Coordinates of C-alpha atoms in Angstrom, one line a residue:
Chain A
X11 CA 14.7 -45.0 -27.0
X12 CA 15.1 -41.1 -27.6
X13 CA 17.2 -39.5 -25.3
X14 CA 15.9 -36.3 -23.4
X15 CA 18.0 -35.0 -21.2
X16 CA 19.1 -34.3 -17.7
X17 CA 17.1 -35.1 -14.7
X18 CA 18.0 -32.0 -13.1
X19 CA 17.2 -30.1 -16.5
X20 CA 13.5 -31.1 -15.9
X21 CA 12.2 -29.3 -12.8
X22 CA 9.1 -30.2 -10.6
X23 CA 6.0 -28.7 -12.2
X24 CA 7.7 -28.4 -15.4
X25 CA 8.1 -30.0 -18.8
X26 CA 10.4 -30.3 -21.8
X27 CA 9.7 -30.9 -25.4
X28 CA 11.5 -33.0 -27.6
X29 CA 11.1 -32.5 -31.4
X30 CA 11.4 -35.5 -34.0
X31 CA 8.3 -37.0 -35.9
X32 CA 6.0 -37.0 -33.4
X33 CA 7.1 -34.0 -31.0
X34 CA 6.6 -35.6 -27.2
X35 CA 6.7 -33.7 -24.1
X36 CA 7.6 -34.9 -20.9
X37 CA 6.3 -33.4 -18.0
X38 CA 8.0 -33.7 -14.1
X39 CA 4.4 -34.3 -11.7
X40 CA 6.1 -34.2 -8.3
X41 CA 8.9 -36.2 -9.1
X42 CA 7.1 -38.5 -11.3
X43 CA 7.4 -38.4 -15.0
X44 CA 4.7 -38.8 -17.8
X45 CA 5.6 -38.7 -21.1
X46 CA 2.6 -38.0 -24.3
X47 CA 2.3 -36.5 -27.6
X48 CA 3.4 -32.7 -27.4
X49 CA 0.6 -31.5 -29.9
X50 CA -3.3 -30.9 -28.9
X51 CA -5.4 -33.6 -31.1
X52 CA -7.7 -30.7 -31.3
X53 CA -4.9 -27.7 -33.3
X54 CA -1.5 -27.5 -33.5
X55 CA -0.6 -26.6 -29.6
X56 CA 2.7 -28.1 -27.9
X57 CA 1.0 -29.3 -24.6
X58 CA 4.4 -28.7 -23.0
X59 CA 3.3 -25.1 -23.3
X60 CA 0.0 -25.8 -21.1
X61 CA -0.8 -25.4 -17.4
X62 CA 0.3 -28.7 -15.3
X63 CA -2.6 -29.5 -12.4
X64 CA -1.9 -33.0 -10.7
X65 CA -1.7 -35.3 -13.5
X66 CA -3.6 -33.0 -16.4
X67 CA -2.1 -30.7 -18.8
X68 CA -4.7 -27.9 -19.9
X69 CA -3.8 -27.3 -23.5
X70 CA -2.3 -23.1 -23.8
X71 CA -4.7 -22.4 -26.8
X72 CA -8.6 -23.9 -26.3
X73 CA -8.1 -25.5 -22.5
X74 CA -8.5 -29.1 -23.4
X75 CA -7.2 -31.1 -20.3
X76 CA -5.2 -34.3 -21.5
X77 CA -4.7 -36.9 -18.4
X78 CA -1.1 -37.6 -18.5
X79 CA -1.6 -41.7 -17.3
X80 CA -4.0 -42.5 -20.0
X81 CA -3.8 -39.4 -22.6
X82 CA -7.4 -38.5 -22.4
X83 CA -8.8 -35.7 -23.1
X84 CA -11.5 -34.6 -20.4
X85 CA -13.4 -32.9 -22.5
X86 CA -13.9 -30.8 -25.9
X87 CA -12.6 -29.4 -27.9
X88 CA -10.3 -31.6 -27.9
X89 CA -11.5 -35.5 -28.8
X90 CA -9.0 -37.6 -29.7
X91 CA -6.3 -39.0 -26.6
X92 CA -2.7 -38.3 -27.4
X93 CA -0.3 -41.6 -27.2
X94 CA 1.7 -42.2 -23.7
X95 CA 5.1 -43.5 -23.2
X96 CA 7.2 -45.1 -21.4
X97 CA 10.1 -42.7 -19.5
X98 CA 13.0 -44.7 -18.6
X99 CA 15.6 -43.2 -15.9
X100 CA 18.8 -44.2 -16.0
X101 CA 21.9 -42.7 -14.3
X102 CA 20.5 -39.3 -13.8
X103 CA 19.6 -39.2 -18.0
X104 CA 15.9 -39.9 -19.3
X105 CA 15.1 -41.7 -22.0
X106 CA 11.1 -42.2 -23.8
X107 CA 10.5 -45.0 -25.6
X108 CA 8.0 -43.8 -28.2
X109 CA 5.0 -46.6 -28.1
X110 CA 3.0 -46.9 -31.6
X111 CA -0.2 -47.4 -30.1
X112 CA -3.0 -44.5 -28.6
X113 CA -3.7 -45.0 -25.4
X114 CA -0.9 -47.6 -24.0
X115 CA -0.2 -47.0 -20.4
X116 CA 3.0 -46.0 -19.0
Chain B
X1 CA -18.3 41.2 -32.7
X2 CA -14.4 40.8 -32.1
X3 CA -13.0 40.0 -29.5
X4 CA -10.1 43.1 -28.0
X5 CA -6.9 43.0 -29.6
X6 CA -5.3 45.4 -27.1
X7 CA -5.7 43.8 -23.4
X8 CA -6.1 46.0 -20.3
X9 CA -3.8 45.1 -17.5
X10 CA -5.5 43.4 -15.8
X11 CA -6.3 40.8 -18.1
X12 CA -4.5 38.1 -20.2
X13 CA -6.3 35.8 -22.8
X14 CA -7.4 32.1 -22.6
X15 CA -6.8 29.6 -25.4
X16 CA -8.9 30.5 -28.7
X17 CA -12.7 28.6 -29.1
X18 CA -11.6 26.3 -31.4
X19 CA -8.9 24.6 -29.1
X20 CA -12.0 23.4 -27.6
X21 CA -13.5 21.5 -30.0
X22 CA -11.2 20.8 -33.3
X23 CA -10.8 17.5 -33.5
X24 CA -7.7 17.8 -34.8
X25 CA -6.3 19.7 -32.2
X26 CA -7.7 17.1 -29.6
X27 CA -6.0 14.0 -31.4
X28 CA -2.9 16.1 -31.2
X29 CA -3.5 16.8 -27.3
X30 CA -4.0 12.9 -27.3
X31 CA -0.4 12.3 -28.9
X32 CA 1.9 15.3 -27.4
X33 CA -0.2 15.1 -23.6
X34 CA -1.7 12.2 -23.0
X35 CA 0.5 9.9 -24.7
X36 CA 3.4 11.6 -23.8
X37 CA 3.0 12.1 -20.3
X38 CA 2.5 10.0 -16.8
X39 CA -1.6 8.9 -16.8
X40 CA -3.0 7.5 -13.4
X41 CA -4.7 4.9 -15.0
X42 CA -6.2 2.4 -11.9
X43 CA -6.1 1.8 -8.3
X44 CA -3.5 -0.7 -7.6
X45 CA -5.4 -2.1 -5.1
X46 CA -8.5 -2.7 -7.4
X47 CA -6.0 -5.3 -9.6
X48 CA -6.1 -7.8 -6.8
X49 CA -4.9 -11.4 -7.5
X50 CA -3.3 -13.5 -10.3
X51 CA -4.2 -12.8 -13.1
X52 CA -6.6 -9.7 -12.4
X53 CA -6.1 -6.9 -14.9
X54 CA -8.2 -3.9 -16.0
X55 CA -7.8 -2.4 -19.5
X56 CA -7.6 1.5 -20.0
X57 CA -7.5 3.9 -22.7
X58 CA -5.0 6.2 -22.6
X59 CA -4.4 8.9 -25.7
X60 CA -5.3 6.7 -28.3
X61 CA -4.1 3.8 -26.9
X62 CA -5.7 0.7 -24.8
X63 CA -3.4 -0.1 -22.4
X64 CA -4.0 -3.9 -20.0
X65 CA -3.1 -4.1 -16.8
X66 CA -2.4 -7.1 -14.8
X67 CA -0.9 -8.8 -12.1
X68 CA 1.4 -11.8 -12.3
X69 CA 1.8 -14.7 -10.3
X70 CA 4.9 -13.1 -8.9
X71 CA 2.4 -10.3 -7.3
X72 CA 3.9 -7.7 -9.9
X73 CA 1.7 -5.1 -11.9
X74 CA 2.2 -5.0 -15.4
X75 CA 1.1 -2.8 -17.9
X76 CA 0.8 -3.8 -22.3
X77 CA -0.9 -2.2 -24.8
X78 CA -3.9 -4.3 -25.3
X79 CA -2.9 -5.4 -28.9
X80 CA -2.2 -8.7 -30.4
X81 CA 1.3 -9.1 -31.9
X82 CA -0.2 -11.1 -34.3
X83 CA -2.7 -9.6 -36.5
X84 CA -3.5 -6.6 -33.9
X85 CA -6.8 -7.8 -32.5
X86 CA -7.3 -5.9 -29.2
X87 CA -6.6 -8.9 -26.6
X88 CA -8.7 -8.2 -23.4
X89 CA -12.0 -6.9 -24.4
X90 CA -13.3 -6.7 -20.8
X91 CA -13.0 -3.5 -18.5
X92 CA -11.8 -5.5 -15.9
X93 CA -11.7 -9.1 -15.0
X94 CA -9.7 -11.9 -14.1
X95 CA -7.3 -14.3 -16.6
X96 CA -7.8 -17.6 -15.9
X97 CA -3.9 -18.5 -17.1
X98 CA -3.0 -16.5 -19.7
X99 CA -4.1 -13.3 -21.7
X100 CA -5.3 -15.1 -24.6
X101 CA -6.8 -12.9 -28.1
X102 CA -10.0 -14.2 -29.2
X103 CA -8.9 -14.1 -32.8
X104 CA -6.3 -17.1 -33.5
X105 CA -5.7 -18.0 -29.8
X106 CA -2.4 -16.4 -29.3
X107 CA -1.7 -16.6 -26.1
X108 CA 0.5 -14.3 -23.6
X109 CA 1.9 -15.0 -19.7
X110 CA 0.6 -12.5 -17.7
X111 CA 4.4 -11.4 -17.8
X112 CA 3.5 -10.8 -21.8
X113 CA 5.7 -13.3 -23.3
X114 CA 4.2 -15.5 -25.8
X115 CA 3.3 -18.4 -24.4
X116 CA 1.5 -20.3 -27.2
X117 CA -0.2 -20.2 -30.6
X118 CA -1.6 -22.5 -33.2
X119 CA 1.6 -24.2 -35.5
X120 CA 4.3 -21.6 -33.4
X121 CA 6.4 -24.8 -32.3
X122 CA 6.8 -25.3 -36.2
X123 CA 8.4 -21.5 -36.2
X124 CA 11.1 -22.0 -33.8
X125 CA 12.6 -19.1 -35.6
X126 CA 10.1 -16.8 -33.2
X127 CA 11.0 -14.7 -30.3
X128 CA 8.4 -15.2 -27.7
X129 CA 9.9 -12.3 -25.5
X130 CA 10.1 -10.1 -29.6
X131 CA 6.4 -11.1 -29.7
X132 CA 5.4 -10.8 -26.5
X133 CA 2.7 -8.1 -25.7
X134 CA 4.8 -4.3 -25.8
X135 CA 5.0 -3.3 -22.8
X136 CA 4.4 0.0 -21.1
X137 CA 6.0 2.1 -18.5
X138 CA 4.2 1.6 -15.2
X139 CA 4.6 3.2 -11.5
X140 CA 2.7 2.6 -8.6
X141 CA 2.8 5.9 -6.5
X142 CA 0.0 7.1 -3.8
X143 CA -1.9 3.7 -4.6
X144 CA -2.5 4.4 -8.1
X145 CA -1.3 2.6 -11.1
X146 CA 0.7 5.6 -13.3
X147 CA 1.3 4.9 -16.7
X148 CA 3.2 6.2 -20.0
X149 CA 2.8 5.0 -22.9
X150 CA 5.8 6.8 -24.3
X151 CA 8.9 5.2 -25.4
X152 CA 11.0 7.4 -23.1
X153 CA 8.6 8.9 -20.2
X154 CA 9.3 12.3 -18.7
X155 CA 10.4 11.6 -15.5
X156 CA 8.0 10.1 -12.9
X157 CA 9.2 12.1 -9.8
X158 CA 9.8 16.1 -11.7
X159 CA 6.4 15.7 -13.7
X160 CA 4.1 13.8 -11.1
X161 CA 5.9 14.2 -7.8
X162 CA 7.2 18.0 -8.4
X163 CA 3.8 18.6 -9.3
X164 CA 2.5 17.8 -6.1
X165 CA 5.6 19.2 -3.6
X166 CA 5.4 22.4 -5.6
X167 CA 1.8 22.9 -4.9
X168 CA 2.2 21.5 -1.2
X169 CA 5.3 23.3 -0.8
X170 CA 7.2 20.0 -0.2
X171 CA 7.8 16.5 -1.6
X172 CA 7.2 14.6 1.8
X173 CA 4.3 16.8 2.9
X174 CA 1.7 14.2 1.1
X175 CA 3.2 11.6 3.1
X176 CA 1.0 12.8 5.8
X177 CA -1.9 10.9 4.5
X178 CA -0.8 8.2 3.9
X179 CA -2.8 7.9 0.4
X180 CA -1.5 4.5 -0.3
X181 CA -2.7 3.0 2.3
X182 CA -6.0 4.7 2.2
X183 CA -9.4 2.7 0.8
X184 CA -11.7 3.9 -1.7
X185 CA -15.4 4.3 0.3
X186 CA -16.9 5.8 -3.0
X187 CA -16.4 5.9 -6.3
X188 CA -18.4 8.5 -9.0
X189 CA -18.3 8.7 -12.0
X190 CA -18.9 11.7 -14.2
X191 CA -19.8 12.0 -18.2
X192 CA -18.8 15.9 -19.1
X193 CA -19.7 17.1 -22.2
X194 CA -16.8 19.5 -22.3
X195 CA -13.3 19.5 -23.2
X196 CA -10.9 18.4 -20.8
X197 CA -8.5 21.6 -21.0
X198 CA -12.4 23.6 -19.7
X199 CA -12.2 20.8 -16.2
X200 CA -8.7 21.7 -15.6
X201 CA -9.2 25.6 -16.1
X202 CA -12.1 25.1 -13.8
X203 CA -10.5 23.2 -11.3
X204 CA -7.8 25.8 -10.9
X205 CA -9.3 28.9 -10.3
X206 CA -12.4 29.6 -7.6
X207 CA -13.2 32.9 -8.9
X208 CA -16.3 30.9 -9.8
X209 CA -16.6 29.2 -6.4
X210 CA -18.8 32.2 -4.2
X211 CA -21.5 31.9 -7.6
X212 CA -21.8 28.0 -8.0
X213 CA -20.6 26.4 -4.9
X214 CA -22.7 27.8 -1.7
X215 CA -22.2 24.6 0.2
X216 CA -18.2 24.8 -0.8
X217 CA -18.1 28.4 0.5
X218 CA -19.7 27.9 4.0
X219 CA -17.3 25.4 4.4
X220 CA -14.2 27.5 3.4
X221 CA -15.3 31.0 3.3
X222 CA -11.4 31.9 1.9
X223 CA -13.4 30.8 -1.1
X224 CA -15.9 33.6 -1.8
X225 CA -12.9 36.2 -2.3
X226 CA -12.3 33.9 -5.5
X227 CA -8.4 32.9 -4.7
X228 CA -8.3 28.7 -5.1
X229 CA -6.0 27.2 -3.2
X230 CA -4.0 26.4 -6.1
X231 CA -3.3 30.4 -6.1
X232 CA -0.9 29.3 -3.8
X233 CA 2.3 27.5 -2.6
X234 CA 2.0 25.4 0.5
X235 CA -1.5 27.0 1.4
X236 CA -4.5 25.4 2.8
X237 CA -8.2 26.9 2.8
X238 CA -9.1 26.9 6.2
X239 CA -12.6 25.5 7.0
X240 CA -14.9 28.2 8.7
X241 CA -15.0 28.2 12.4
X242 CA -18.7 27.0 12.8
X243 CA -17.9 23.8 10.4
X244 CA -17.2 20.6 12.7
X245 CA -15.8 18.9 9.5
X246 CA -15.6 19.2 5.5
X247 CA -19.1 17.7 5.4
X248 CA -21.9 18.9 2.8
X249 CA -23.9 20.6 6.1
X250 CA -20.4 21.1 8.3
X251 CA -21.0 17.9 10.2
X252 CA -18.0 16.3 11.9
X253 CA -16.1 14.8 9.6
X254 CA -15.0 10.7 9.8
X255 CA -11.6 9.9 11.7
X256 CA -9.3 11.7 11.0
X257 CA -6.1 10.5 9.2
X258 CA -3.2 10.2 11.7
X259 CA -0.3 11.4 9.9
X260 CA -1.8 14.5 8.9
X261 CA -0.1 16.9 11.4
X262 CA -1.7 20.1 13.2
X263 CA -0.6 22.9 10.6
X264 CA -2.5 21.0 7.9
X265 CA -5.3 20.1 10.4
X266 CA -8.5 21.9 9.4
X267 CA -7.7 22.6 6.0
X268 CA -8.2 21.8 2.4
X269 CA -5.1 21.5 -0.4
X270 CA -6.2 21.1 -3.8
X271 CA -3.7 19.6 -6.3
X272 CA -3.5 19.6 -10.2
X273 CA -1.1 17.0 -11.8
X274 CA -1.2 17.5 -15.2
X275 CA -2.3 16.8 -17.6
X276 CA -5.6 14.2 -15.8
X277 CA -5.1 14.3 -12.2
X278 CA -6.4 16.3 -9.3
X279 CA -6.4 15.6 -5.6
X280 CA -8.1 17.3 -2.5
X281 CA -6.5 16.9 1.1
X282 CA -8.5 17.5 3.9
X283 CA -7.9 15.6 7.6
X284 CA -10.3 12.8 7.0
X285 CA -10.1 12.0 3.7
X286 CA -8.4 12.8 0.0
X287 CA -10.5 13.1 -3.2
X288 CA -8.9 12.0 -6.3
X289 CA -10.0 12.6 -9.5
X290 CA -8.8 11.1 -13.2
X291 CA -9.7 12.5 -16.4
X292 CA -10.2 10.6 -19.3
X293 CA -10.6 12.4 -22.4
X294 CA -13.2 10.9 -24.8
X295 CA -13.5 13.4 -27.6
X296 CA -12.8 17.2 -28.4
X297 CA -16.3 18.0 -26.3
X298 CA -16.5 14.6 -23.9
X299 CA -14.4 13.7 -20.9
X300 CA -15.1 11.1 -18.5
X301 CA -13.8 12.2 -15.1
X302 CA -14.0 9.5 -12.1
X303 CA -13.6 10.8 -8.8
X304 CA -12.5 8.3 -5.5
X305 CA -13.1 9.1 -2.0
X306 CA -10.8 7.7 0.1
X307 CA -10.8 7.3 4.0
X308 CA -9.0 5.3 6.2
X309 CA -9.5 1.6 6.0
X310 CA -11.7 2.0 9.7
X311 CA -13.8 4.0 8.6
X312 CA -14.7 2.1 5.1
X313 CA -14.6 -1.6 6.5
X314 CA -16.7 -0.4 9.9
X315 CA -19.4 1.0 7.2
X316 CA -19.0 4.4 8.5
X317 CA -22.3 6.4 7.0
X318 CA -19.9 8.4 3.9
X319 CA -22.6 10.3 2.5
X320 CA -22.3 13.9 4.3
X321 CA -18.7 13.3 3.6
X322 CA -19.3 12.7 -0.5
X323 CA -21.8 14.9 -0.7
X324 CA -20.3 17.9 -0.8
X325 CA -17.4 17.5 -2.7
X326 CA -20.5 15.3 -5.3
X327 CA -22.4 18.7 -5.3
X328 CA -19.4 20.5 -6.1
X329 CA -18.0 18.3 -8.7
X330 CA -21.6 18.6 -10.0
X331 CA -21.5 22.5 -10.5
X332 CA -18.3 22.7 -11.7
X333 CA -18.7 20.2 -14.6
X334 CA -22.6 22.1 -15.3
X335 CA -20.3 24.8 -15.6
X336 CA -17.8 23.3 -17.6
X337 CA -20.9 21.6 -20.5
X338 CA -22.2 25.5 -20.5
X339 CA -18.9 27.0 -21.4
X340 CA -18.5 24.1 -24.0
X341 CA -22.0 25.3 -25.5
X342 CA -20.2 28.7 -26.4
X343 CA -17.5 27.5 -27.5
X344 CA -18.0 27.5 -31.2
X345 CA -19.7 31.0 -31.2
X346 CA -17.7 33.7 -32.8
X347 CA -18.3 35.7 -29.8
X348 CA -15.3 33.2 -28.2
X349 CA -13.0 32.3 -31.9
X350 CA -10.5 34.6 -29.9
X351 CA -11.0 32.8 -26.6
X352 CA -12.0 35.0 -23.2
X353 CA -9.7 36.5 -20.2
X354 CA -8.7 35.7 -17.3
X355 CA -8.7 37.9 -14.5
X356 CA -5.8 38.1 -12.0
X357 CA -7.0 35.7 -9.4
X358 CA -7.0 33.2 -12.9
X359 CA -4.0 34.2 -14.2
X360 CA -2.0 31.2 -12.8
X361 CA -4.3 29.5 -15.4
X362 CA -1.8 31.3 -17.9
X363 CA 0.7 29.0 -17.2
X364 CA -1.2 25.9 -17.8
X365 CA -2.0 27.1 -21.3
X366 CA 1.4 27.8 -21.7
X367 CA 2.4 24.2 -20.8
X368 CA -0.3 22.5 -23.5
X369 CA 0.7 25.0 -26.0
X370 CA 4.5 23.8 -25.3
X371 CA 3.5 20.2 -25.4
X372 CA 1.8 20.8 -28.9
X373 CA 4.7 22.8 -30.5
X374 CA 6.9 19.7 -29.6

């Protein structure tokens, strides 16, 4: 499991981005948390950059809406999903625990 | 033909012809004036909403402005910090998020930060604030959006506010009408093929005003004996007995604004704030004009009428109102496009005179020939 951070550091509405291999961003939906792949499948983007509505993240650069449960893009330009994964909380820290397949649930 | 080298008296010279149409001398008005100085550049009220924003060129610049989601007014210059593309490409319009270039997708808050760009998370040695969009100097005063694009502007309230209480006589007087507050019921405007120094000239003097303006003149007879209320400190034209109003026929008027108080009841102020702004003050409504200088021989002038919100949102008939400050706006730029014609001719390379009732138009030269030598 990677560690991200502080609860508190992630507020509602917001996300952080954690680098490594595969950047992932994790992204606070009104207390709930989704973690997925940081970067657009369709250019190099970190989604944690994008606009947060409900459970979608509109990618900053070409507007490609990923679903946060599933990691599917809505629509083009973007085709491919980005992976999920799993957010574990534990005593006010949360952890992701980086899943190898595209499209596993959370 | 030459022009007298020895002036009588009574007379004093203009600017030479060519200050009216060298290009050269224009692109350096654009950079010592108009780049240097406070430029009313939108109606605040007009920039409504997230994300709304309206671009304008000032000097040589494109400035975008645009409101944040914190209900602020921002001004940029409308360039890309990337590769310089101009980012908004729209007059006006509404962002959707962000103010995105249409080049490589960099993309900016509406607060101009960078927000995102293809590969930037893999050059985390980038400021996002460093390449945000630059911004520029903004002040909202009298419900218009003032900008400089100058590093260091002059100061807001000696350059546009003195202008204003020296010509009124006081820096509260425009208070009276509440211009912020006040909605725009019509909008011209105006392609002159003239040079914008030839508007403001016009604008200042009305030794012109008992030959072109016949509807102007019934309405403020002062008028016909040629001094402009810009003659003056503090001094309103008074409108002739007979006129119920400052109408284009001297029909009544629409309601009248209610912090204008008695002395200034029945009168009309005319204001220059240089170097692209001039405003009329009568009881009902304010006319407020902006210059935007195109070329050496083009200026685009747009000219609101504004009235209280009342009288715009009860869709009070406006056109007597508009008329006659249309008609003279009309004359006086017909007038401007024929002293344009002439100004190549070696009849004016040593520029014209001005008689006395012009000779406050002296000082204005003064001030752009001030500006340039900076």
């Amino acid at each position: 499991m990677i560690l991200v951070g502080r609860l508190d550091d992630i507020p509602l509405g917001e996300a952080v981005r954690i680098d490594g291999d595969v950047p992932v961003a994790v992204f606070n939906v009104d207390g709930r948390l989704f973690a997925i792949d940081d970067t657009c499948t369709h250019q190099d983007a970190s989604l944690a950059d994008g606009w947060l509505e409900g459970c979608m993240v509109e990618c900053p650069l070409h507007a490609s809406c990923f679903d946060l449960r599933t990691g599917m893009p809505s629509g083009p330009p973007a085709r491919t999903p980005v992976r999920t994964h799993e957010v574990v909380v534990d005593d006010g820290l949360v952890y992701v625990r980086v899943t190898a397949a595209v499209g596993a649930g959370v | 033909m030459s022009a007298p080298t020895e002036l009588s008296p009574s007379l004093i010279s203009t600017l030479p012809g060519h200050s009216y149409t060298d290009p050269v001398i224009f692109a350096e008005e654009q950079e010592k004036i108009f780049e240097a100085r406070w430029f009313a550049a939108a109606r605040s009220a007009e920039i409504d909403g997230t994300g709304a924003f309206r671009t304008v060129d000032v000097g040589r610049e494109n400035v975008v402005l645009v409101r944040g989601r914190d209900g602020q007014l921002r001004a940029f210059l409308n360039v890309c910090r990337h590769r310089g593309a101009r980012v908004c490409m729209e007059q006006s319009g509404v962002a959707k998020r962000n103010l995105q270039c249409g080049y490589h997708a960099w993309t900016y808050g509406l607060d101009g930060k960078l927000v995102a760009a293809p590969n930037l998370t893999k050059m985390p040695d980038i400021d996002r604030t460093e390449f945000g969009l630059v911004p520029v100097h903004l002040r909202e005063w009298l419900g218009y959006a003032w900008v400089c694009v100058a590093d260091e502007p002059p100061s807001f309230e000696e350059t546009v506010i003195g202008a204003v209480a020296e010509r009124l006589g006081g820096a509260d007087v425009i208070d009276g009408w509440d211009i912020d507050n006040l909605v725009v019921g019509r909008r011209i405007r105006y392609e002159v093929t003239a040079n914008w120094k030839l508007i403001i000239e016009n604008f200042m003097e009305c030794y012109h005003c008992a030959t072109i303006h016949p509807e102007l003149t019934e309405v403020l007879p002062e008028f016909a004996d040629g001094y402009a209320a810009q003659y003056f400190v503090g001094h309103g034209a008074a409108f002739a007995e007979e006129a119920k109003g400052f109408t284009v026929d001297g029909s009544e008027g629409l309601t009248a604004i209610p912090g204008v108080d008695e002395s200034h009841d029945r009168k009309y102020y005319a204001i220059t704030v240089n170097p692209q702004v001039f405003i009329n003050l009568v009881p009902d409504h304010v006319i407020f004009h902006r210059m935007y200088p195109v070329a050496a021989d083009r200026t685009v002038v747009e000219c609101d009428w504004l009235y209280l919100p009342e009288v715009v949102e009860g869709g009070k008939d406006l056109d007597r109102s508009v008329e006659l400050f249309h008609r003279v706006n009309q004359q006086d730029f017909d007038a401007c496009e024929r002293c344009q014609l002439a100004a190549t001719s070696k009849a004016y390379a040593e520029g014209g005179v001005l008689v006395p009732s012009e000779h406050h138009i002296g000082a204005f030269h003064t001030w752009v020939t001030e500006q340039l030598a900076q």
